[in-house]
Coordinates of N, CA and C in Angstrom, one line a residue:
Chain P
Q1 N 54.5 -33.3 82.0 CA 53.7 -31.7 81.7 C 53.9 -29.7 82.6
K2 N 54.9 -29.5 82.3 CA 54.9 -28.9 84.1 C 53.3 -28.1 83.3
E3 N 53.2 -26.9 83.9 CA 52.3 -26.0 84.6 C 51.9 -24.6 83.8
V4 N 53.7 -24.6 83.6 CA 53.9 -22.4 82.4 C 55.6 -23.7 82.5
E5 N 55.1 -23.5 80.7 CA 56.2 -23.9 79.5 C 57.0 -22.4 78.7
Q6 N 58.1 -22.9 79.1 CA 58.7 -20.9 78.3 C 60.3 -21.4 77.6
D7 N 60.4 -21.1 76.6 CA 61.5 -21.2 75.7 C 62.8 -20.3 76.8
P8 N 63.6 -21.5 77.5 CA 64.4 -20.8 77.5 C 65.6 -19.6 76.8
G9 N 65.3 -19.5 75.6 CA 66.5 -19.2 74.2 C 67.3 -19.5 74.9
P10 N 68.7 -17.9 74.6 CA 68.6 -17.3 74.9 C 68.3 -16.3 73.8
L11 N 67.9 -15.3 73.6 CA 66.9 -14.7 72.3 C 68.5 -13.0 72.2
S12 N 68.4 -12.8 71.5 CA 69.3 -12.3 70.5 C 69.5 -11.5 69.7
V13 N 69.1 -9.6 70.1 CA 68.8 -9.5 68.9 C 69.1 -7.4 68.9
P14 N 69.0 -7.3 67.6 CA 69.7 -5.9 68.0 C 68.7 -4.8 67.8
E15 N 69.5 -4.4 68.6 CA 68.6 -1.9 69.4 C 67.4 -2.2 67.9
G16 N 66.2 -2.0 68.4 CA 65.0 -1.0 67.3 C 64.2 -2.4 67.1
A17 N 65.0 -3.6 67.4 CA 63.7 -4.9 67.0 C 62.8 -5.2 67.9
I18 N 61.9 -5.6 67.2 CA 60.6 -5.9 67.5 C 60.5 -7.6 68.6
V19 N 60.2 -7.5 70.2 CA 60.5 -8.5 70.3 C 59.1 -9.1 70.9
S20 N 58.6 -10.4 70.3 CA 58.0 -11.7 70.2 C 58.6 -12.4 71.6
L21 N 57.9 -13.0 73.1 CA 58.0 -13.4 74.3 C 57.3 -14.5 74.5
N22 N 57.4 -15.3 74.5 CA 55.7 -16.5 75.0 C 55.8 -17.5 75.3
C23 N 54.4 -17.5 75.8 CA 54.5 -19.5 77.1 C 53.2 -19.2 76.4
T24 N 53.4 -21.2 76.9 CA 51.9 -22.0 77.1 C 51.3 -22.6 78.3
Y25 N 50.5 -21.8 78.6 CA 50.3 -23.5 80.5 C 49.3 -24.7 79.8
S26 N 48.8 -25.1 80.9 CA 48.1 -25.9 80.8 C 47.3 -26.5 81.4
N27 N 47.2 -25.7 82.8 CA 45.7 -25.2 84.1 C 44.2 -24.7 83.2
S28 N 43.2 -24.7 82.9 CA 42.0 -23.6 82.4 C 42.4 -23.0 83.7
A29 N 42.7 -23.2 84.6 CA 42.2 -22.6 85.8 C 42.6 -21.5 86.1
F30 N 43.8 -21.6 85.3 CA 44.8 -19.9 86.1 C 44.1 -17.8 85.3
Q31 N 43.6 -17.4 85.8 CA 42.5 -16.6 85.5 C 43.5 -15.5 85.5
Y32 N 44.4 -14.9 86.5 CA 45.2 -14.5 86.6 C 46.9 -14.1 86.2
F33 N 47.2 -12.8 84.7 CA 49.0 -13.5 83.5 C 49.6 -12.4 84.1
M34 N 50.9 -12.4 84.4 CA 51.8 -11.8 84.5 C 53.1 -12.1 84.0
W35 N 54.4 -10.7 83.8 CA 54.9 -10.8 83.0 C 56.0 -10.0 84.6
Y36 N 56.9 -10.4 84.9 CA 57.5 -10.2 85.4 C 59.3 -10.1 83.8
R37 N 60.0 -8.7 85.1 CA 61.1 -8.9 84.0 C 61.9 -9.1 85.5
Q38 N 63.7 -9.9 85.4 CA 64.7 -10.4 86.1 C 66.3 -9.4 85.7
Y39 N 66.3 -8.6 86.2 CA 68.2 -8.4 86.1 C 69.6 -9.4 86.6
S40 N 69.4 -9.5 86.0 CA 70.6 -10.4 86.8 C 70.5 -10.3 87.7
R41 N 70.9 -11.5 89.3 CA 71.2 -10.8 90.4 C 70.0 -10.1 91.1
K42 N 69.2 -10.1 90.5 CA 67.9 -8.8 91.2 C 66.1 -9.6 91.4
G43 N 65.3 -8.9 92.3 CA 64.6 -9.6 92.2 C 63.1 -9.3 91.0
P44 N 62.9 -10.6 90.9 CA 61.1 -9.8 89.6 C 60.7 -8.6 89.9
E45 N 60.5 -8.7 88.9 CA 59.9 -6.4 89.0 C 58.7 -7.4 87.8
L46 N 57.1 -6.4 88.6 CA 56.2 -7.0 87.8 C 56.2 -5.6 87.0
L47 N 55.8 -5.6 85.1 CA 55.6 -5.8 84.4 C 54.6 -5.1 83.3
M48 N 53.8 -6.5 83.4 CA 52.1 -5.7 82.5 C 51.3 -7.3 83.7
Y49 N 50.1 -6.9 84.5 CA 49.0 -8.0 84.9 C 48.1 -8.0 84.5
T50 N 47.4 -9.1 84.1 CA 46.0 -8.7 82.9 C 45.2 -10.2 83.7
Y51 N 44.3 -9.4 84.0 CA 42.8 -11.0 83.8 C 42.5 -11.4 82.6
S52 N 41.9 -11.1 81.9 CA 41.2 -11.7 80.8 C 41.8 -11.9 79.4
S53 N 40.9 -12.5 78.6 CA 41.9 -12.9 77.2 C 42.1 -10.9 76.5
G54 N 43.0 -10.6 76.1 CA 43.3 -9.8 75.3 C 44.3 -8.6 75.7
N55 N 44.7 -7.6 74.6 CA 45.4 -6.9 74.9 C 45.5 -6.5 76.3
K56 N 46.6 -5.8 76.3 CA 47.2 -5.4 77.6 C 48.3 -4.4 76.8
E57 N 48.7 -2.3 76.6 CA 49.8 -1.9 76.2 C 50.2 -1.0 77.4
D58 N 51.3 -1.1 77.6 CA 52.2 -0.3 78.6 C 53.8 0.3 78.0
G59 N 52.7 2.1 77.1 CA 54.2 1.4 76.9 C 54.3 0.9 75.5
R60 N 56.2 0.9 75.9 CA 56.4 -0.1 74.9 C 56.3 -1.3 74.6
F61 N 55.6 -1.9 75.7 CA 55.2 -3.5 75.9 C 54.1 -3.8 75.5
T62 N 53.2 -4.9 74.7 CA 51.8 -5.6 75.4 C 51.7 -6.5 75.5
A63 N 51.1 -7.1 76.2 CA 50.6 -8.1 76.8 C 49.6 -8.2 76.2
Q64 N 49.1 -10.1 75.8 CA 48.3 -10.9 74.4 C 47.4 -12.1 75.6
V65 N 47.0 -12.0 75.7 CA 46.4 -14.0 76.9 C 44.9 -13.7 75.7
D66 N 45.1 -15.0 74.9 CA 44.5 -16.5 74.3 C 43.9 -17.8 74.8
K67 N 43.0 -16.7 76.0 CA 42.5 -18.3 76.7 C 42.2 -19.2 76.2
S68 N 41.6 -19.4 75.2 CA 41.1 -20.2 74.8 C 42.0 -21.3 73.5
S69 N 43.0 -20.8 73.8 CA 45.0 -21.3 73.2 C 45.1 -21.8 74.8
K70 N 45.7 -21.6 75.6 CA 45.9 -21.5 76.8 C 47.2 -20.5 76.3
Y71 N 47.3 -20.1 75.2 CA 49.2 -19.0 75.1 C 49.3 -17.8 75.4
I72 N 50.1 -17.1 75.9 CA 50.2 -16.2 76.4 C 51.5 -15.5 76.2
S73 N 52.0 -14.1 75.7 CA 52.4 -12.9 74.6 C 52.9 -11.9 75.2
L74 N 54.2 -11.5 75.2 CA 54.8 -10.7 75.6 C 55.4 -9.3 74.4
F75 N 54.8 -8.5 74.3 CA 55.4 -8.0 72.0 C 56.1 -6.3 73.4
I76 N 57.7 -6.0 72.7 CA 58.6 -4.6 73.1 C 58.4 -4.8 71.9
R77 N 58.0 -3.3 72.4 CA 58.4 -1.9 70.9 C 60.3 -1.6 70.9
D78 N 60.7 -1.0 69.7 CA 62.1 -0.6 69.9 C 62.2 -1.3 70.8
S79 N 62.8 -2.2 70.4 CA 63.0 -1.8 72.1 C 65.1 -1.7 71.9
Q80 N 65.7 -1.8 74.2 CA 66.6 -1.1 73.9 C 67.5 -2.4 74.5
P81 N 69.3 -1.6 74.4 CA 69.6 -2.5 75.2 C 69.5 -2.6 77.2
S82 N 68.6 -1.4 77.2 CA 68.5 -1.6 79.1 C 67.2 -2.8 79.5
D83 N 66.3 -3.3 78.2 CA 65.8 -4.8 78.1 C 66.1 -5.9 78.6
S84 N 67.8 -5.5 78.0 CA 68.6 -7.5 78.5 C 68.6 -7.2 79.9
A85 N 67.7 -8.6 80.0 CA 67.2 -9.1 81.1 C 66.6 -10.6 80.8
T86 N 65.8 -11.3 82.2 CA 65.6 -12.2 81.7 C 64.3 -11.6 82.3
Y87 N 62.8 -12.6 81.0 CA 61.4 -12.0 81.3 C 60.1 -13.7 81.5
L88 N 60.5 -13.3 82.3 CA 59.2 -14.5 82.9 C 58.0 -14.2 83.8
C89 N 57.2 -15.7 82.3 CA 56.0 -14.8 82.8 C 55.3 -16.7 84.0
A90 N 54.4 -16.0 84.4 CA 53.3 -16.6 85.1 C 52.3 -16.0 85.5
T91 N 51.8 -17.1 86.4 CA 50.0 -17.8 85.9 C 49.8 -18.1 87.5
R92 N 48.1 -17.4 88.2 CA 47.5 -17.8 89.1 C 46.9 -18.4 88.5
T93 N 45.6 -19.4 89.7 CA 44.0 -19.5 89.7 C 43.9 -18.1 90.8
Q94 N 42.4 -18.3 90.4 CA 41.6 -17.3 91.6 C 41.3 -17.6 92.7
G95 N 41.6 -16.7 93.7 CA 41.6 -17.2 95.0 C 42.5 -18.4 95.7
G96 N 42.2 -18.8 96.8 CA 43.5 -20.0 96.8 C 44.0 -19.3 97.3
S97 N 46.0 -19.9 97.6 CA 46.3 -19.5 98.1 C 47.5 -18.4 97.8
E98 N 46.5 -18.4 96.3 CA 47.5 -17.0 95.2 C 49.2 -17.4 94.7
K99 N 49.9 -18.5 94.7 CA 50.4 -18.7 94.5 C 51.2 -18.4 92.6
L100 N 52.3 -18.2 92.9 CA 52.6 -18.4 91.0 C 53.1 -19.1 90.8
V101 N 52.7 -19.4 89.8 CA 53.2 -20.0 88.9 C 54.6 -19.9 87.5
F102 N 55.3 -20.6 87.9 CA 55.9 -19.1 86.8 C 57.3 -19.9 85.6
G103 N 57.4 -19.4 84.3 CA 57.3 -19.7 83.4 C 59.4 -20.8 84.0
K104 N 60.3 -20.6 82.9 CA 61.8 -20.4 83.0 C 62.2 -19.9 82.5
G105 N 61.4 -18.6 82.4 CA 62.1 -17.6 81.7 C 63.2 -17.8 80.4
T106 N 63.3 -16.1 80.0 CA 63.8 -16.1 78.5 C 64.5 -15.1 78.7
K107 N 66.1 -16.0 78.7 CA 66.5 -14.3 78.3 C 67.0 -13.7 77.6
L108 N 67.2 -12.7 76.5 CA 66.9 -12.0 76.0 C 68.3 -10.7 76.6
T109 N 68.8 -10.3 75.5 CA 69.7 -9.7 74.7 C 69.1 -8.8 73.8
V110 N 70.0 -7.5 74.6 CA 69.9 -5.9 72.8 C 70.6 -5.5 72.6
N111 N 70.8 -6.1 71.5 CA 72.7 -5.6 70.9 C 72.2 -4.3 70.5
P112 N 73.5 -3.5 70.8 CA 73.4 -1.6 70.4 C 74.1 -1.9 69.3
Chain E
E1 N 61.0 0.4 92.7 CA 61.2 0.3 94.6 C 59.5 -0.3 95.0
T2 N 59.8 -1.5 95.4 CA 58.2 -2.6 95.6 C 58.1 -2.3 97.2
G3 N 59.3 -1.8 97.9 CA 59.2 -1.6 99.5 C 59.5 -3.3 100.1
V4 N 59.6 -4.1 99.1 CA 60.1 -5.3 99.9 C 61.1 -5.6 100.3
T5 N 62.0 -5.2 101.2 CA 63.0 -6.2 101.3 C 63.8 -7.3 102.2
Q6 N 64.6 -7.6 101.8 CA 65.2 -8.3 102.2 C 66.8 -8.6 102.7
S7 N 67.3 -10.0 103.9 CA 68.6 -9.7 104.2 C 68.6 -11.5 105.1
P8 N 69.8 -11.8 104.8 CA 70.7 -10.6 103.9 C 71.0 -10.7 102.6
T9 N 71.7 -9.9 101.9 CA 71.9 -10.4 100.2 C 72.6 -11.8 99.5
H10 N 73.8 -12.1 100.9 CA 74.7 -13.3 100.1 C 74.5 -14.2 101.1
L11 N 74.5 -15.1 101.4 CA 74.9 -15.7 102.9 C 75.2 -16.8 102.7
I12 N 77.4 -17.5 102.9 CA 78.0 -19.1 102.1 C 77.2 -20.3 104.2
K13 N 76.9 -21.7 103.8 CA 76.2 -22.0 105.2 C 77.3 -23.2 104.2
T14 N 77.4 -24.0 105.6 CA 78.0 -25.4 105.4 C 77.1 -26.5 104.8
R15 N 76.7 -27.8 104.3 CA 75.9 -29.4 105.0 C 76.3 -29.0 106.1
G16 N 74.4 -29.6 105.8 CA 73.9 -29.8 107.5 C 73.9 -28.5 109.3
Q17 N 74.1 -27.4 108.6 CA 74.2 -26.5 109.1 C 71.6 -26.0 108.9
Q18 N 72.1 -24.9 109.6 CA 70.6 -24.4 109.6 C 70.6 -22.7 109.1
V19 N 69.7 -22.3 108.3 CA 69.8 -20.3 108.1 C 68.2 -20.2 107.7
T20 N 68.3 -18.8 108.7 CA 66.9 -18.3 108.3 C 67.4 -16.7 107.8
L21 N 66.6 -16.3 106.7 CA 66.1 -15.3 105.9 C 65.1 -14.6 106.2
R22 N 64.9 -13.3 106.5 CA 63.9 -11.9 106.4 C 63.5 -11.8 105.9
C23 N 62.6 -11.0 105.0 CA 61.4 -10.2 104.2 C 61.6 -9.4 105.4
S24 N 61.2 -7.9 104.6 CA 59.8 -7.5 105.0 C 59.3 -6.3 104.1
S25 N 58.0 -6.9 103.7 CA 56.5 -6.8 103.8 C 56.7 -5.0 103.1
Q26 N 55.9 -4.9 102.4 CA 55.3 -3.2 101.6 C 54.2 -3.1 101.9
S27 N 54.5 -2.1 103.2 CA 53.6 -2.2 104.7 C 52.2 -2.1 103.6
G28 N 50.9 -2.2 104.4 CA 49.9 -2.8 104.1 C 48.9 -3.7 103.6
H29 N 50.2 -4.9 103.0 CA 50.5 -6.1 102.4 C 50.1 -6.8 104.1
N30 N 49.3 -7.7 103.8 CA 48.6 -8.8 105.0 C 49.5 -10.6 104.4
T31 N 50.3 -10.5 103.6 CA 50.9 -11.9 102.9 C 52.3 -11.7 102.2
V32 N 52.6 -12.9 103.1 CA 53.9 -12.9 101.7 C 54.2 -13.9 101.4
S33 N 54.7 -14.3 101.1 CA 55.1 -15.6 100.0 C 56.0 -15.7 99.7
W34 N 57.0 -17.0 99.8 CA 58.2 -17.6 99.5 C 58.9 -17.9 98.2
Y35 N 59.1 -18.0 98.1 CA 60.4 -18.6 96.4 C 61.6 -18.6 96.4
Q36 N 61.1 -20.3 96.0 CA 62.9 -20.3 95.3 C 63.4 -20.4 94.7
Q37 N 64.5 -20.2 93.3 CA 64.4 -19.8 91.6 C 65.5 -20.3 91.6
A38 N 66.2 -21.4 91.9 CA 67.6 -22.3 90.8 C 67.7 -21.4 89.8
L39 N 69.0 -22.0 89.8 CA 69.8 -21.1 88.7 C 69.3 -21.3 87.0
G40 N 68.5 -20.4 86.0 CA 68.3 -21.4 85.1 C 66.5 -21.1 85.1
Q41 N 66.3 -21.1 86.2 CA 64.8 -22.1 86.5 C 64.0 -20.1 87.0
G42 N 63.2 -20.2 86.8 CA 62.0 -19.7 86.9 C 61.6 -19.9 88.6
P43 N 61.1 -19.0 89.4 CA 61.2 -18.8 91.3 C 60.1 -20.2 91.0
Q44 N 60.0 -21.0 92.3 CA 58.9 -21.9 92.2 C 58.9 -21.3 94.1
F45 N 57.3 -21.6 94.2 CA 56.4 -22.3 94.9 C 56.9 -22.2 96.8
I46 N 57.3 -21.9 97.6 CA 57.8 -23.3 98.5 C 56.3 -22.6 99.7
F47 N 55.9 -21.7 100.2 CA 54.8 -21.7 101.2 C 54.2 -20.2 101.0
Q48 N 52.9 -19.6 102.2 CA 52.4 -18.1 102.1 C 51.8 -18.4 103.4
Y49 N 52.3 -17.2 103.7 CA 51.9 -16.8 105.9 C 50.7 -15.5 105.3
Y50 N 49.7 -15.5 105.6 CA 48.3 -14.6 105.8 C 48.4 -14.3 107.3
R51 N 48.3 -13.4 107.7 CA 47.9 -13.3 108.7 C 48.6 -14.1 109.8
E52 N 49.6 -14.2 110.3 CA 50.5 -15.0 110.5 C 50.1 -16.5 110.3
E53 N 49.6 -16.8 110.3 CA 49.6 -18.5 109.6 C 50.3 -19.1 107.9
E54 N 50.7 -20.8 108.4 CA 50.7 -20.5 106.9 C 49.1 -21.1 106.4
N55 N 49.1 -20.3 105.0 CA 48.3 -20.4 104.3 C 48.4 -21.2 102.8
G56 N 49.6 -22.4 102.4 CA 49.2 -22.6 101.2 C 50.4 -23.3 100.9
R57 N 51.7 -24.7 100.4 CA 52.9 -24.6 100.6 C 52.7 -25.3 99.6
G58 N 54.1 -25.0 98.6 CA 54.8 -25.9 97.7 C 55.3 -27.3 98.0
N59 N 55.5 -27.5 97.1 CA 55.9 -28.7 97.0 C 58.0 -29.9 97.7
F60 N 57.3 -28.2 99.6 CA 58.9 -28.9 99.2 C 58.9 -29.0 101.2
P61 N 59.7 -30.6 101.7 CA 59.4 -30.5 103.4 C 59.1 -30.2 103.9
P62 N 59.8 -30.7 104.5 CA 58.7 -29.5 106.4 C 60.2 -29.4 107.2
R63 N 61.6 -28.8 107.0 CA 62.8 -28.5 107.1 C 62.7 -28.1 106.5
F64 N 61.3 -26.8 105.3 CA 62.1 -25.3 104.7 C 60.5 -24.6 106.0
S65 N 60.3 -23.9 106.9 CA 59.4 -22.7 107.9 C 59.7 -21.9 108.1
G66 N 57.8 -21.6 108.4 CA 58.4 -19.9 108.2 C 58.0 -19.3 109.6
L67 N 58.0 -18.2 109.3 CA 57.3 -17.1 110.5 C 56.5 -15.5 109.5
Q68 N 55.9 -15.5 110.2 CA 55.3 -13.7 109.9 C 55.0 -13.6 111.3
F69 N 54.7 -12.2 111.5 CA 55.5 -11.4 112.6 C 54.3 -10.4 112.5
P70 N 53.4 -9.6 112.9 CA 52.7 -8.9 112.8 C 52.8 -7.0 111.9
N71 N 54.3 -6.9 112.7 CA 54.6 -5.8 112.5 C 55.9 -5.7 110.4
Y72 N 54.8 -6.7 110.1 CA 55.1 -6.9 107.9 C 56.5 -7.4 108.2
S73 N 57.4 -8.1 108.4 CA 58.4 -9.5 109.0 C 58.0 -10.8 108.7
S74 N 59.1 -11.1 108.4 CA 58.9 -12.5 108.3 C 59.7 -13.5 107.9
E75 N 60.4 -14.4 108.7 CA 61.5 -15.8 108.5 C 61.3 -16.5 106.9
L76 N 61.6 -17.4 106.4 CA 62.1 -18.2 106.1 C 63.5 -19.2 106.9
N77 N 63.2 -20.0 107.5 CA 63.9 -21.4 108.3 C 64.1 -22.6 106.6
V78 N 65.9 -22.8 106.9 CA 66.1 -24.1 106.7 C 66.4 -24.6 107.8
N79 N 66.4 -26.2 107.7 CA 67.4 -26.7 108.4 C 68.1 -27.7 107.6
A80 N 68.6 -28.8 107.9 CA 69.8 -29.5 107.3 C 69.7 -29.3 105.9
L81 N 70.5 -28.1 105.7 CA 70.4 -28.2 104.6 C 71.5 -28.8 103.4
E82 N 70.7 -28.8 102.4 CA 71.7 -30.3 101.3 C 71.5 -28.9 100.2
L83 N 73.1 -29.6 99.7 CA 73.7 -28.8 98.2 C 72.7 -28.6 97.0
D84 N 71.4 -28.7 96.8 CA 70.7 -28.5 96.0 C 69.4 -26.8 96.7
D85 N 69.4 -27.0 97.4 CA 69.1 -25.7 98.6 C 70.0 -24.5 98.1
S86 N 71.2 -24.9 97.3 CA 71.7 -23.2 96.9 C 70.2 -22.4 96.2
A87 N 70.5 -21.8 95.8 CA 69.0 -20.7 95.4 C 69.6 -19.5 95.5
L88 N 69.0 -19.0 95.0 CA 68.2 -17.3 95.3 C 66.6 -17.2 95.6
Y89 N 66.5 -17.2 97.2 CA 65.2 -17.2 98.3 C 65.0 -16.2 97.3
L90 N 63.8 -15.6 97.6 CA 62.2 -14.5 97.4 C 61.2 -14.8 98.4
C91 N 61.3 -13.5 98.7 CA 59.6 -13.1 99.3 C 59.1 -12.3 98.1
A92 N 57.7 -12.0 98.3 CA 56.9 -11.0 97.5 C 56.2 -11.2 98.6
S93 N 55.0 -9.9 99.0 CA 53.9 -9.2 99.4 C 53.2 -8.6 98.7
S94 N 52.0 -8.8 99.2 CA 50.5 -9.0 98.9 C 49.8 -8.9 99.3
W95 N 48.2 -8.4 98.9 CA 47.1 -7.9 99.8 C 46.5 -9.4 99.7
T96 N 46.2 -9.7 100.2 CA 45.0 -11.4 99.8 C 43.7 -10.8 99.6
G97 N 42.3 -10.9 98.6 CA 41.6 -11.2 98.2 C 41.3 -9.2 97.9
S98 N 42.3 -8.9 97.0 CA 42.5 -8.5 96.6 C 43.0 -8.9 95.1
T99 N 42.5 -7.7 94.0 CA 43.0 -8.9 92.3 C 44.5 -8.3 92.0
D100 N 45.4 -7.9 93.0 CA 46.9 -7.3 92.6 C 47.8 -8.8 93.3
T101 N 49.1 -8.2 92.2 CA 49.4 -9.7 92.3 C 50.3 -8.8 93.2
Q102 N 52.0 -9.8 93.8 CA 52.3 -9.8 93.7 C 53.6 -9.1 93.5
Y103 N 54.5 -8.5 95.0 CA 55.4 -7.9 94.4 C 56.7 -8.1 95.4
F104 N 57.7 -8.4 94.7 CA 59.1 -9.3 94.9 C 59.8 -8.4 95.7
G105 N 61.3 -8.5 97.1 CA 61.4 -7.9 97.3 C 63.0 -8.9 96.2
P106 N 65.0 -8.1 96.4 CA 65.2 -8.4 95.4 C 65.9 -9.6 95.8
G107 N 66.0 -10.3 96.3 CA 66.6 -11.6 97.4 C 67.7 -11.8 97.7
T108 N 67.9 -12.8 98.6 CA 68.8 -13.5 99.1 C 69.7 -15.2 98.4
R109 N 70.9 -14.9 97.3 CA 71.6 -15.2 97.4 C 72.0 -16.3 98.1
L110 N 71.6 -17.9 98.8 CA 72.1 -19.1 99.9 C 73.4 -20.0 98.9
T111 N 73.8 -20.2 98.8 CA 75.3 -21.1 98.9 C 75.7 -22.1 99.8
V112 N 75.2 -23.1 99.6 CA 75.6 -24.1 100.6 C 77.0 -25.5 100.4
L113 N 78.0 -25.2 100.9 CA 78.8 -25.8 100.0 C 79.3 -26.7 101.1

């Protein structure tokens, strides 16, 4: 079993739709949770970063963490064509080498 | 912009050759991590350097090695290249001991023929 599971999609939605992206993880030692956005042939760009269970909102983006079910989500409201990218969930433990463990990424296309 | 830069942008090598990839970390960050991202996959952790010493390694063979320098620059060296080494190589900088996360550079795309 992979440490972080993420449906690779692809996911195609119309402009203005609400997008839901999800990951599950297996290691209860993971304490920090991130969502990165990666445009084609570019490096990952940090979108959201959370530590505890609950919701964190930043503009049109909401990150949700449920540690009891080991489930993390990213919601995008009023999606735009510029949101078309691959979204990577990532997590890490507290301390140690701080290596990030990534999901495979979900490729999202928002159609005008 | 994260302030993390990488060079070269892309390069092509043949099997058996050696390659050196370079990274310049964000100013003030004392830790650099390297990741390999194969096509259609998430990044995989190669290793991390903290204060010029290796501080954790993923499941990669010893032919993957690195260096970190005091001026916030670092290198990833790969010897005896194999076809499966073709990937996007990413470096990420961070400040060890903080709760902050890692910030990635644009990557170097390596093709091994």
